Coordinates of N, CA and C in Angstrom, one line a residue:
M1 N -8.8 -37.0 -9.0 CA -10.0 -36.9 -9.8 C -11.2 -37.3 -9.0
I2 N -12.2 -36.4 -8.9 CA -13.4 -36.8 -8.2 C -14.3 -37.7 -9.0
H3 N -14.8 -38.8 -8.5 CA -15.7 -39.6 -9.2 C -17.1 -39.3 -8.8
Y4 N -17.8 -38.7 -9.6 CA -19.2 -38.3 -9.3 C -20.1 -39.5 -9.3
L5 N -21.2 -39.3 -8.5 CA -22.1 -40.5 -8.4 C -22.9 -40.8 -9.6
R6 N -23.2 -39.8 -10.4 CA -24.0 -40.1 -11.6 C -23.8 -39.0 -12.6
M7 N -24.2 -39.2 -13.9 CA -24.1 -38.3 -14.9 C -25.4 -38.3 -15.7
Q8 N -25.8 -37.1 -16.1 CA -27.0 -36.9 -16.9 C -26.6 -36.2 -18.2
I9 N -27.0 -36.8 -19.4 CA -26.7 -36.3 -20.7 C -27.9 -36.0 -21.4
M10 N -28.1 -34.7 -21.9 CA -29.2 -34.3 -22.7 C -28.7 -33.7 -24.0
W11 N -29.4 -34.1 -25.1 CA -29.1 -33.5 -26.4 C -30.0 -32.4 -26.7
K12 N -29.5 -31.2 -27.1 CA -30.2 -30.0 -27.5 C -30.4 -29.8 -29.0
G13 N -30.0 -30.8 -29.8 CA -30.0 -30.7 -31.2 C -28.7 -30.3 -31.8
Q14 N -28.5 -30.6 -33.1 CA -27.3 -30.5 -33.8 C -26.1 -31.2 -33.0
A15 N -25.1 -30.5 -32.6 CA -24.0 -31.1 -31.8 C -24.0 -30.7 -30.4
C16 N -25.1 -30.1 -29.9 CA -25.1 -29.4 -28.6 C -25.6 -30.4 -27.6
F17 N -24.8 -30.6 -26.5 CA -25.2 -31.4 -25.4 C -25.0 -30.7 -24.1
S18 N -25.9 -31.0 -23.1 CA -25.8 -30.5 -21.8 C -25.5 -31.7 -20.9
I19 N -24.4 -31.6 -20.1 CA -24.0 -32.7 -19.3 C -23.8 -32.3 -17.9
T20 N -24.4 -33.0 -17.0 CA -24.3 -32.7 -15.6 C -23.7 -33.9 -14.8
A21 N -22.6 -33.7 -14.2 CA -21.9 -34.8 -13.4 C -22.2 -34.4 -11.9
Q22 N -22.8 -35.3 -11.2 CA -23.3 -34.9 -9.8 C -22.6 -35.9 -8.8
R23 N -22.0 -35.3 -7.8 CA -21.4 -36.0 -6.7 C -22.4 -36.2 -5.6
S24 N -23.1 -35.2 -5.3 CA -24.2 -35.1 -4.3 C -25.2 -34.1 -4.7
K25 N -26.2 -33.9 -3.9 CA -27.2 -32.9 -4.2 C -26.6 -31.5 -4.1
Q26 N -25.5 -31.4 -3.3 CA -24.9 -30.1 -3.2 C -23.7 -29.8 -4.1
E27 N -23.2 -30.9 -4.7 CA -22.0 -30.7 -5.5 C -22.2 -31.3 -6.9
Q28 N -22.1 -30.5 -7.9 CA -22.2 -30.9 -9.3 C -21.4 -30.0 -10.2
V29 N -21.1 -30.5 -11.4 CA -20.5 -29.6 -12.4 C -21.3 -29.8 -13.7
K30 N -21.5 -28.7 -14.4 CA -22.3 -28.7 -15.6 C -21.4 -28.3 -16.8
L31 N -21.6 -29.0 -17.9 CA -20.9 -28.7 -19.1 C -21.9 -28.6 -20.3
V32 N -21.6 -27.6 -21.2 CA -22.4 -27.5 -22.4 C -21.4 -27.6 -23.6
I33 N -21.7 -28.4 -24.6 CA -20.8 -28.5 -25.8 C -21.6 -28.0 -27.0
D34 N -20.9 -27.2 -27.8 CA -21.4 -26.7 -29.1 C -22.8 -26.1 -29.0
P35 N -23.0 -25.0 -28.2 CA -24.3 -24.3 -28.3 C -24.4 -23.6 -29.7
Y36 N -25.6 -23.6 -30.2 CA -25.8 -23.0 -31.6 C -26.6 -21.8 -31.6
D37 N -26.5 -21.0 -32.7 CA -27.3 -19.9 -33.0 C -28.7 -20.4 -33.4
P38 N -29.8 -19.9 -32.8 CA -31.1 -20.3 -33.2 C -31.5 -20.0 -34.7
A39 N -30.6 -19.2 -35.4 CA -30.8 -18.9 -36.8 C -30.8 -20.2 -37.6
I40 N -30.2 -21.3 -37.1 CA -30.2 -22.6 -37.9 C -31.5 -23.2 -37.9
G41 N -32.5 -22.7 -37.2 CA -33.9 -23.2 -37.3 C -34.3 -24.0 -36.0
L42 N -33.4 -24.3 -35.1 CA -33.7 -25.0 -33.9 C -33.8 -24.0 -32.7
N43 N -34.6 -24.3 -31.8 CA -34.7 -23.5 -30.6 C -33.8 -23.9 -29.5
L44 N -32.8 -23.0 -29.2 CA -31.8 -23.3 -28.2 C -32.4 -22.9 -26.8
P45 N -32.7 -23.8 -25.9 CA -33.3 -23.5 -24.6 C -32.3 -22.8 -23.7
P46 N -32.7 -22.1 -22.7 CA -31.8 -21.5 -21.7 C -30.8 -22.6 -21.2
L47 N -29.5 -22.3 -21.2 CA -28.6 -23.2 -20.7 C -27.6 -22.6 -19.6
E48 N -27.3 -23.4 -18.7 CA -26.3 -23.0 -17.6 C -25.2 -24.0 -17.6
A49 N -24.0 -23.5 -17.4 CA -22.8 -24.4 -17.3 C -21.7 -23.8 -16.6
D50 N -20.9 -24.6 -16.0 CA -19.6 -24.2 -15.4 C -18.5 -24.1 -16.5
I51 N -18.7 -25.0 -17.5 CA -17.7 -25.1 -18.6 C -18.5 -25.2 -19.9
V52 N -18.0 -24.4 -20.9 CA -18.6 -24.4 -22.2 C -17.5 -24.8 -23.2
L53 N -17.8 -25.7 -24.1 CA -16.8 -26.1 -25.1 C -17.4 -25.8 -26.5
S54 N -16.6 -25.3 -27.4 CA -16.9 -25.1 -28.8 C -15.9 -25.8 -29.7
T55 N -16.4 -26.7 -30.6 CA -15.5 -27.4 -31.4 C -14.9 -26.7 -32.6
H56 N -15.6 -25.6 -33.0 CA -15.1 -24.8 -34.1 C -16.0 -23.6 -34.3
D57 N -15.5 -22.6 -35.0 CA -16.1 -21.3 -35.1 C -17.1 -21.1 -36.2
H58 N -18.1 -22.0 -36.2 CA -19.2 -21.9 -37.1 C -20.5 -21.6 -36.2
A59 N -21.5 -20.9 -36.8 CA -22.6 -20.5 -36.0 C -23.4 -21.6 -35.4
D60 N -23.4 -22.8 -35.9 CA -24.2 -23.9 -35.3 C -23.4 -24.6 -34.2
H61 N -22.2 -24.0 -33.8 CA -21.4 -24.7 -32.8 C -20.7 -23.7 -31.8
N62 N -20.9 -22.4 -32.0 CA -20.0 -21.4 -31.3 C -20.8 -20.4 -30.5
N63 N -22.1 -20.6 -30.2 CA -22.9 -19.6 -29.5 C -22.6 -19.6 -28.0
V64 N -21.4 -19.5 -27.6 CA -21.0 -19.6 -26.2 C -21.6 -18.6 -25.3
R65 N -21.9 -17.4 -25.9 CA -22.5 -16.3 -25.1 C -23.9 -16.6 -24.6
A66 N -24.5 -17.6 -25.2 CA -25.9 -17.9 -24.8 C -25.9 -18.7 -23.5
V67 N -24.8 -19.2 -23.1 CA -24.7 -20.1 -21.9 C -24.3 -19.2 -20.7
K68 N -25.1 -19.3 -19.6 CA -24.8 -18.6 -18.4 C -24.2 -19.5 -17.3
G69 N -23.5 -18.9 -16.4 CA -23.0 -19.7 -15.3 C -24.1 -20.1 -14.4
P70 N -24.0 -21.2 -13.7 CA -25.1 -21.8 -12.8 C -25.6 -20.8 -11.8
A71 N -26.9 -20.6 -11.7 CA -27.5 -19.7 -10.7 C -27.1 -20.2 -9.3
S72 N -26.9 -21.5 -9.1 CA -26.6 -22.0 -7.8 C -25.2 -21.5 -7.3
T73 N -24.4 -21.1 -8.2 CA -23.1 -20.6 -7.8 C -22.9 -19.1 -8.0
G74 N -24.1 -18.5 -8.2 CA -24.0 -17.0 -8.3 C -24.0 -16.5 -9.7
G75 N -24.1 -17.4 -10.7 CA -24.1 -16.9 -12.1 C -22.7 -16.6 -12.5
G76 N -22.6 -15.5 -13.3 CA -21.2 -15.2 -13.8 C -21.0 -15.9 -15.1
D77 N -19.8 -15.8 -15.6 CA -19.4 -16.4 -16.9 C -18.8 -17.8 -16.7
P78 N -19.2 -18.7 -17.5 CA -18.6 -20.0 -17.4 C -17.2 -20.0 -18.0
F79 N -16.4 -21.0 -17.8 CA -15.1 -21.2 -18.4 C -15.3 -21.7 -19.8
V80 N -14.7 -21.0 -20.8 CA -15.0 -21.3 -22.2 C -13.7 -21.9 -22.8
I81 N -13.9 -23.0 -23.5 CA -12.8 -23.6 -24.2 C -13.1 -23.7 -25.7
T82 N -12.2 -23.2 -26.6 CA -12.5 -23.1 -28.0 C -11.5 -23.8 -28.9
G83 N -10.6 -24.6 -28.3 CA -9.6 -25.2 -29.2 C -8.7 -26.2 -28.5
P84 N -7.7 -26.7 -29.2 CA -6.8 -27.7 -28.6 C -6.1 -27.3 -27.4
G85 N -5.7 -28.2 -26.5 CA -5.0 -28.0 -25.3 C -5.5 -28.9 -24.2
E86 N -4.9 -28.7 -23.0 CA -5.2 -29.6 -21.9 C -5.7 -28.6 -20.8
Y87 N -6.8 -29.0 -20.2 CA -7.5 -28.2 -19.2 C -8.0 -29.0 -18.0
E88 N -8.1 -28.4 -16.8 CA -8.7 -29.1 -15.7 C -9.5 -28.0 -14.9
I89 N -10.8 -28.2 -14.9 CA -11.7 -27.2 -14.2 C -12.7 -28.0 -13.4
K90 N -12.8 -27.6 -12.1 CA -13.7 -28.3 -11.2 C -13.5 -29.8 -11.2
D91 N -12.3 -30.3 -11.3 CA -12.0 -31.7 -11.3 C -12.4 -32.4 -12.5
V92 N -12.7 -31.7 -13.6 CA -13.0 -32.3 -14.9 C -11.8 -32.1 -15.8
A93 N -11.2 -33.1 -16.3 CA -10.0 -33.0 -17.2 C -10.5 -33.1 -18.6
I94 N -10.0 -32.1 -19.4 CA -10.5 -31.9 -20.8 C -9.2 -31.8 -21.7
R95 N -9.3 -32.6 -22.8 CA -8.2 -32.5 -23.8 C -8.8 -32.2 -25.1
G96 N -8.3 -31.1 -25.7 CA -8.7 -30.7 -27.1 C -7.7 -31.2 -28.1
I97 N -8.2 -32.0 -29.1 CA -7.3 -32.6 -30.0 C -7.6 -32.1 -31.4
P98 N -6.6 -31.6 -32.1 CA -6.8 -31.1 -33.5 C -7.4 -32.1 -34.5
S99 N -8.3 -31.7 -35.3 CA -8.8 -32.5 -36.4 C -9.3 -31.7 -37.5
F100 N -9.8 -32.3 -38.6 CA -10.2 -31.5 -39.7 C -11.7 -31.6 -39.9
H101 N -12.3 -30.6 -40.5 CA -13.7 -30.5 -40.7 C -14.1 -31.2 -42.0
D102 N -13.1 -31.5 -42.8 CA -13.4 -32.2 -44.1 C -12.2 -33.0 -44.5
E103 N -12.4 -33.9 -45.5 CA -11.3 -34.8 -45.9 C -10.2 -34.1 -46.6
K104 N -10.3 -32.8 -47.0 CA -9.3 -32.1 -47.7 C -8.4 -31.4 -46.7
Q105 N -8.4 -31.8 -45.4 CA -7.6 -31.3 -44.3 C -7.7 -29.8 -44.2
G106 N -8.9 -29.3 -44.1 CA -9.2 -28.0 -43.7 C -9.2 -27.0 -44.9
L107 N -9.0 -27.5 -46.1 CA -9.0 -26.6 -47.2 C -10.4 -26.0 -47.5
D108 N -11.4 -26.8 -47.3 CA -12.8 -26.3 -47.5 C -13.5 -25.7 -46.3
R109 N -13.4 -26.3 -45.2 CA -14.2 -25.9 -44.0 C -13.4 -25.6 -42.8
G110 N -12.1 -25.7 -42.9 CA -11.2 -25.4 -41.7 C -11.0 -26.6 -40.8
T111 N -10.6 -26.2 -39.6 CA -10.3 -27.2 -38.6 C -11.4 -27.5 -37.6
N112 N -11.3 -28.5 -36.8 CA -12.2 -28.9 -35.8 C -11.5 -29.4 -34.6
T113 N -12.1 -29.3 -33.4 CA -11.4 -29.8 -32.2 C -12.2 -30.9 -31.6
I114 N -11.6 -32.1 -31.5 CA -12.2 -33.2 -30.8 C -11.9 -33.0 -29.3
Y115 N -12.9 -33.2 -28.4 CA -12.7 -33.1 -27.0 C -12.9 -34.5 -26.3
A116 N -11.8 -34.8 -25.6 CA -11.9 -36.0 -24.7 C -12.1 -35.4 -23.2
I117 N -13.1 -35.9 -22.6 CA -13.5 -35.3 -21.3 C -13.5 -36.4 -20.2
E118 N -12.9 -36.2 -19.1 CA -12.9 -37.2 -18.0 C -13.7 -36.6 -16.8
A119 N -14.8 -37.2 -16.5 CA -15.6 -36.8 -15.4 C -16.4 -38.0 -14.9
E120 N -16.7 -38.0 -13.6 CA -17.5 -39.1 -13.0 C -16.8 -40.4 -13.2
G121 N -15.5 -40.5 -13.3 CA -14.8 -41.7 -13.5 C -15.0 -42.3 -14.9
M122 N -15.6 -41.5 -15.8 CA -15.9 -41.9 -17.2 C -15.2 -41.0 -18.2
R123 N -14.9 -41.5 -19.4 CA -14.2 -40.7 -20.4 C -15.2 -40.6 -21.6
L124 N -15.5 -39.3 -21.9 CA -16.4 -39.0 -23.0 C -15.6 -38.4 -24.1
C125 N -16.1 -38.6 -25.3 CA -15.4 -38.0 -26.5 C -16.4 -37.4 -27.4
H126 N -16.3 -36.1 -27.7 CA -17.2 -35.4 -28.6 C -16.4 -35.0 -29.8
L127 N -16.8 -35.5 -31.0 CA -16.1 -35.4 -32.2 C -16.3 -34.1 -33.0
G128 N -17.3 -33.3 -32.5 CA -17.6 -32.1 -33.2 C -18.0 -32.3 -34.6
D129 N -17.6 -31.4 -35.5 CA -17.9 -31.5 -37.0 C -16.8 -32.3 -37.7
L130 N -16.5 -33.4 -37.3 CA -15.4 -34.2 -37.9 C -15.8 -34.6 -39.3
G131 N -14.9 -34.3 -40.2 CA -15.1 -34.7 -41.6 C -14.1 -35.7 -42.1
Q132 N -13.2 -36.1 -41.3 CA -12.2 -37.1 -41.7 C -12.9 -38.5 -41.8
A133 N -12.5 -39.2 -42.9 CA -13.1 -40.5 -43.1 C -12.7 -41.5 -42.0
E134 N -11.5 -41.3 -41.4 CA -11.1 -42.1 -40.3 C -10.1 -41.2 -39.4
L135 N -10.0 -41.6 -38.2 CA -9.1 -41.0 -37.3 C -7.7 -41.4 -37.5
T136 N -6.7 -40.6 -37.3 CA -5.3 -41.0 -37.4 C -4.9 -41.8 -36.1
E137 N -3.8 -42.5 -36.2 CA -3.3 -43.2 -35.0 C -3.0 -42.3 -33.9
D138 N -2.5 -41.1 -34.2 CA -2.2 -40.1 -33.2 C -3.5 -39.7 -32.5
Q139 N -4.5 -39.4 -33.2 CA -5.8 -39.0 -32.7 C -6.4 -40.0 -31.8
V140 N -6.4 -41.3 -32.2 CA -6.9 -42.4 -31.5 C -6.1 -42.5 -30.1
S141 N -4.8 -42.4 -30.2 CA -4.0 -42.5 -29.0 C -4.3 -41.4 -28.0
K142 N -4.5 -40.2 -28.5 CA -4.7 -39.0 -27.6 C -6.2 -39.1 -27.0
I143 N -7.1 -39.6 -27.8 CA -8.5 -39.7 -27.3 C -8.5 -40.8 -26.2
G144 N -7.8 -41.9 -26.3 CA -7.8 -42.9 -25.3 C -9.0 -43.8 -25.3
N145 N -9.2 -44.6 -24.2 CA -10.3 -45.5 -24.1 C -11.6 -44.6 -23.9
V146 N -12.6 -44.9 -24.7 CA -13.8 -44.1 -24.6 C -15.0 -44.9 -24.0
D147 N -15.6 -44.2 -23.1 CA -16.9 -44.8 -22.5 C -18.1 -44.4 -23.3
I148 N -18.2 -43.1 -23.6 CA -19.3 -42.5 -24.3 C -18.8 -41.6 -25.4
L149 N -19.3 -41.9 -26.6 CA -18.8 -41.2 -27.8 C -20.0 -40.5 -28.5
F150 N -19.8 -39.2 -28.8 CA -20.7 -38.4 -29.5 C -20.2 -38.2 -30.9
V151 N -20.9 -38.8 -31.9 CA -20.4 -38.8 -33.3 C -21.4 -38.2 -34.3
P152 N -20.9 -37.4 -35.2 CA -21.8 -36.8 -36.2 C -22.1 -37.9 -37.3
V153 N -23.3 -37.9 -37.8 CA -23.7 -39.0 -38.7 C -24.4 -38.5 -39.9
G154 N -24.7 -37.2 -40.0 CA -25.6 -36.6 -41.0 C -25.0 -36.3 -42.3
G155 N -23.6 -36.6 -42.5 CA -23.0 -36.3 -43.8 C -23.0 -34.8 -44.2
V156 N -22.8 -34.6 -45.5 CA -22.9 -33.2 -46.1 C -21.7 -32.4 -45.5
Y157 N -21.8 -32.0 -44.2 CA -20.8 -31.1 -43.6 C -19.8 -32.0 -42.7
T158 N -20.2 -33.2 -42.5 CA -19.4 -34.1 -41.6 C -19.3 -35.5 -42.2
V159 N -18.8 -36.4 -41.5 CA -18.9 -37.8 -41.9 C -20.3 -38.3 -42.0
G160 N -20.6 -39.2 -42.9 CA -21.9 -39.8 -43.0 C -21.9 -41.2 -42.2
A161 N -22.9 -41.9 -42.6 CA -23.2 -43.2 -41.8 C -22.0 -44.2 -41.8
K162 N -21.5 -44.5 -43.0 CA -20.5 -45.5 -43.0 C -19.2 -45.1 -42.4
A163 N -18.7 -43.8 -42.6 CA -17.5 -43.3 -42.0 C -17.7 -43.2 -40.5
A164 N -18.9 -42.8 -40.0 CA -19.2 -42.7 -38.6 C -19.1 -44.0 -37.9
A165 N -19.7 -45.0 -38.6 CA -19.6 -46.4 -38.0 C -18.2 -46.9 -38.0
N166 N -17.4 -46.6 -39.0 CA -16.0 -46.9 -39.0 C -15.2 -46.3 -37.9
I167 N -15.5 -45.0 -37.6 CA -14.8 -44.3 -36.5 C -15.2 -44.9 -35.1
V168 N -16.5 -45.3 -35.0 CA -16.9 -46.0 -33.8 C -16.1 -47.3 -33.6
H169 N -15.9 -48.0 -34.7 CA -15.1 -49.3 -34.5 C -13.7 -49.0 -34.2
Q170 N -13.1 -47.8 -34.7 CA -11.8 -47.4 -34.3 C -11.6 -47.2 -32.8
L171 N -12.6 -46.6 -32.2 CA -12.6 -46.2 -30.8 C -13.2 -47.2 -29.8
E172 N -14.1 -48.0 -30.3 CA -14.8 -49.0 -29.5 C -15.3 -48.5 -28.2
P173 N -16.2 -47.5 -28.2 CA -16.7 -47.0 -27.0 C -17.8 -48.0 -26.4
R174 N -18.1 -47.8 -25.1 CA -19.2 -48.6 -24.5 C -20.5 -48.1 -25.0
I175 N -20.7 -46.8 -25.2 CA -21.9 -46.2 -25.6 C -21.6 -45.2 -26.7
V176 N -22.4 -45.2 -27.8 CA -22.3 -44.2 -28.8 C -23.6 -43.4 -29.0
I177 N -23.5 -42.1 -29.1 CA -24.7 -41.3 -29.2 C -24.6 -40.5 -30.5
P178 N -25.4 -40.8 -31.5 CA -25.4 -40.0 -32.8 C -25.9 -38.6 -32.7
M179 N -25.3 -37.7 -33.5 CA -25.7 -36.3 -33.4 C -25.5 -35.7 -34.8
H180 N -25.9 -34.4 -35.0 CA -25.6 -33.7 -36.2 C -26.2 -34.4 -37.4
Y181 N -27.6 -34.6 -37.3 CA -28.3 -35.2 -38.4 C -29.6 -34.5 -38.6
L182 N -30.4 -34.8 -39.6 CA -31.6 -34.1 -40.0 C -32.6 -34.1 -38.8
L183 N -33.1 -32.9 -38.5 CA -34.2 -32.7 -37.6 C -35.3 -31.8 -38.2
P184 N -36.5 -32.0 -37.7 CA -37.5 -31.0 -38.2 C -37.1 -29.6 -37.9
K185 N -37.3 -28.7 -38.8 CA -37.1 -27.2 -38.7 C -35.6 -26.9 -38.9
L186 N -34.7 -27.9 -38.8 CA -33.3 -27.5 -39.1 C -33.1 -27.1 -40.5
K187 N -32.4 -26.0 -40.7 CA -32.3 -25.4 -42.0 C -31.2 -26.0 -42.9
F188 N -30.4 -26.9 -42.3 CA -29.4 -27.6 -43.0 C -30.0 -28.9 -43.5
K189 N -29.7 -29.3 -44.8 CA -30.3 -30.5 -45.4 C -29.3 -31.7 -45.1
L190 N -29.3 -32.2 -43.9 CA -28.5 -33.3 -43.5 C -29.2 -34.6 -43.8
E191 N -28.4 -35.7 -43.6 CA -29.0 -37.0 -43.8 C -29.7 -37.4 -42.4
K192 N -30.6 -38.3 -42.5 CA -31.2 -38.9 -41.3 C -30.3 -39.8 -40.5
A193 N -30.6 -40.1 -39.3 CA -29.8 -41.0 -38.5 C -30.0 -42.5 -38.9
D194 N -31.0 -42.8 -39.7 CA -31.4 -44.2 -40.0 C -30.3 -45.0 -40.6
D195 N -29.5 -44.5 -41.5 CA -28.5 -45.2 -42.2 C -27.4 -45.6 -41.2
F196 N -27.1 -44.7 -40.2 CA -26.0 -45.0 -39.2 C -26.6 -46.1 -38.3
L197 N -27.8 -46.0 -37.9 CA -28.4 -47.0 -37.0 C -28.3 -48.4 -37.7
K198 N -28.6 -48.4 -39.0 CA -28.5 -49.6 -39.8 C -27.1 -50.2 -39.8
E199 N -26.1 -49.3 -40.0 CA -24.7 -49.7 -40.1 C -24.3 -50.3 -38.7
M200 N -24.9 -49.8 -37.6 CA -24.5 -50.2 -36.3 C -25.4 -51.4 -35.8
G201 N -26.3 -51.8 -36.7 CA -27.2 -52.9 -36.3 C -28.2 -52.5 -35.2
A202 N -28.6 -51.2 -35.2 CA -29.4 -50.7 -34.1 C -30.6 -50.0 -34.6
K203 N -31.2 -50.6 -35.7 CA -32.4 -50.0 -36.3 C -33.6 -49.7 -35.4
N204 N -33.6 -50.6 -34.4 CA -34.8 -50.5 -33.5 C -34.5 -49.8 -32.2
A205 N -33.4 -49.0 -32.2 CA -33.0 -48.3 -30.9 C -34.1 -47.3 -30.5
E206 N -34.6 -47.4 -29.3 CA -35.7 -46.6 -28.8 C -35.2 -45.2 -28.4
P207 N -35.7 -44.1 -29.0 CA -35.2 -42.8 -28.6 C -35.6 -42.5 -27.1
Q208 N -34.8 -41.7 -26.4 CA -35.1 -41.3 -25.1 C -34.7 -39.9 -24.8
G209 N -35.3 -39.3 -23.9 CA -35.2 -37.8 -23.7 C -33.8 -37.5 -23.0
K210 N -33.3 -38.4 -22.2 CA -32.0 -38.1 -21.6 C -31.3 -39.4 -21.2
L211 N -30.1 -39.4 -20.9 CA -29.3 -40.6 -20.5 C -28.8 -40.3 -19.1
N212 N -29.3 -41.1 -18.1 CA -28.8 -41.1 -16.8 C -27.9 -42.3 -16.6
I213 N -26.6 -42.1 -16.2 CA -25.7 -43.2 -16.1 C -24.7 -43.1 -15.0
K214 N -24.3 -44.2 -14.5 CA -23.3 -44.3 -13.4 C -22.2 -45.2 -14.0
I215 N -21.0 -45.1 -13.4 CA -19.9 -45.8 -14.0 C -20.1 -47.3 -14.0
H216 N -20.8 -47.8 -13.0 CA -21.0 -49.3 -12.9 C -22.1 -49.8 -14.0
D217 N -22.7 -48.8 -14.7 CA -23.6 -49.2 -15.7 C -22.9 -49.5 -17.0
L218 N -21.6 -49.2 -17.1 CA -20.8 -49.4 -18.3 C -20.2 -50.8 -18.2
S219 N -20.8 -51.8 -18.7 CA -20.3 -53.1 -18.7 C -20.5 -53.8 -20.0
G220 N -19.8 -54.9 -20.2 CA -19.9 -55.6 -21.5 C -18.9 -55.1 -22.5
D221 N -18.7 -55.9 -23.5 CA -17.7 -55.5 -24.6 C -18.3 -54.9 -25.8
E222 N -19.6 -55.0 -26.0 CA -20.3 -54.5 -27.2 C -20.7 -53.0 -27.0
T223 N -20.6 -52.3 -28.1 CA -21.0 -50.9 -28.1 C -22.5 -50.8 -28.2
K224 N -23.1 -50.0 -27.3 CA -24.5 -49.8 -27.3 C -24.8 -48.4 -27.9
V225 N -25.8 -48.4 -28.8 CA -26.2 -47.1 -29.4 C -27.4 -46.6 -28.7
V226 N -27.2 -45.3 -28.2 CA -28.3 -44.6 -27.5 C -28.7 -43.4 -28.4
V227 N -30.0 -43.4 -28.7 CA -30.6 -42.3 -29.5 C -31.3 -41.3 -28.6
L228 N -30.9 -40.1 -28.6 CA -31.5 -39.1 -27.7 C -32.4 -38.2 -28.6
T229 N -33.5 -37.7 -27.9 CA -34.3 -36.7 -28.6 C -34.1 -35.3 -28.0
P230 N -34.0 -34.3 -28.8 CA -33.7 -32.9 -28.3 C -34.9 -32.3 -27.6

């Protein structure tokens, strides 16, 4: 496994993230998770990626055709992952883990894929549109030790603040990044992130445009909440 020198994480709104793991100026790998259809009210910027992940087949998570291959590698189509399984692309290991979009185990909204991603010597976990009030022991075991967790907090279609905080405590990541909550112009009436920040004791978390991180930045036993702006 290649350990990249640094990682940059940017939130594009809803559950969409652009992640770049860079080993040198000449060598990097780009991932995009859950690109959405602009019909949801948000503006999806042009995105490039080597790997695109979609957690489930809803329009606010499955617009994989909007993502192009990196121009630096000649463009082309990125490698697309849309469900459970184990994958390794460009020295990035990805594990898709089955889960449910709602507490009725898929009866209302279907299934969802949790992705555990190993890159740059760090383990990331994107929960997608998780609706389970808590993770099962099997899911926790398959996810493993998490450095950076992306968790939905807006309720309505996913877990809300209290359940999200409970799941954070189940996984005990070094960093947690809330997603899938109310934003200006978003056509879904989701809850704000405020209640989740309160649950996590992070009411005064200062929003930032992107997260630049190296493996040695991950220290300490407490979970840090990082709020990103799209």
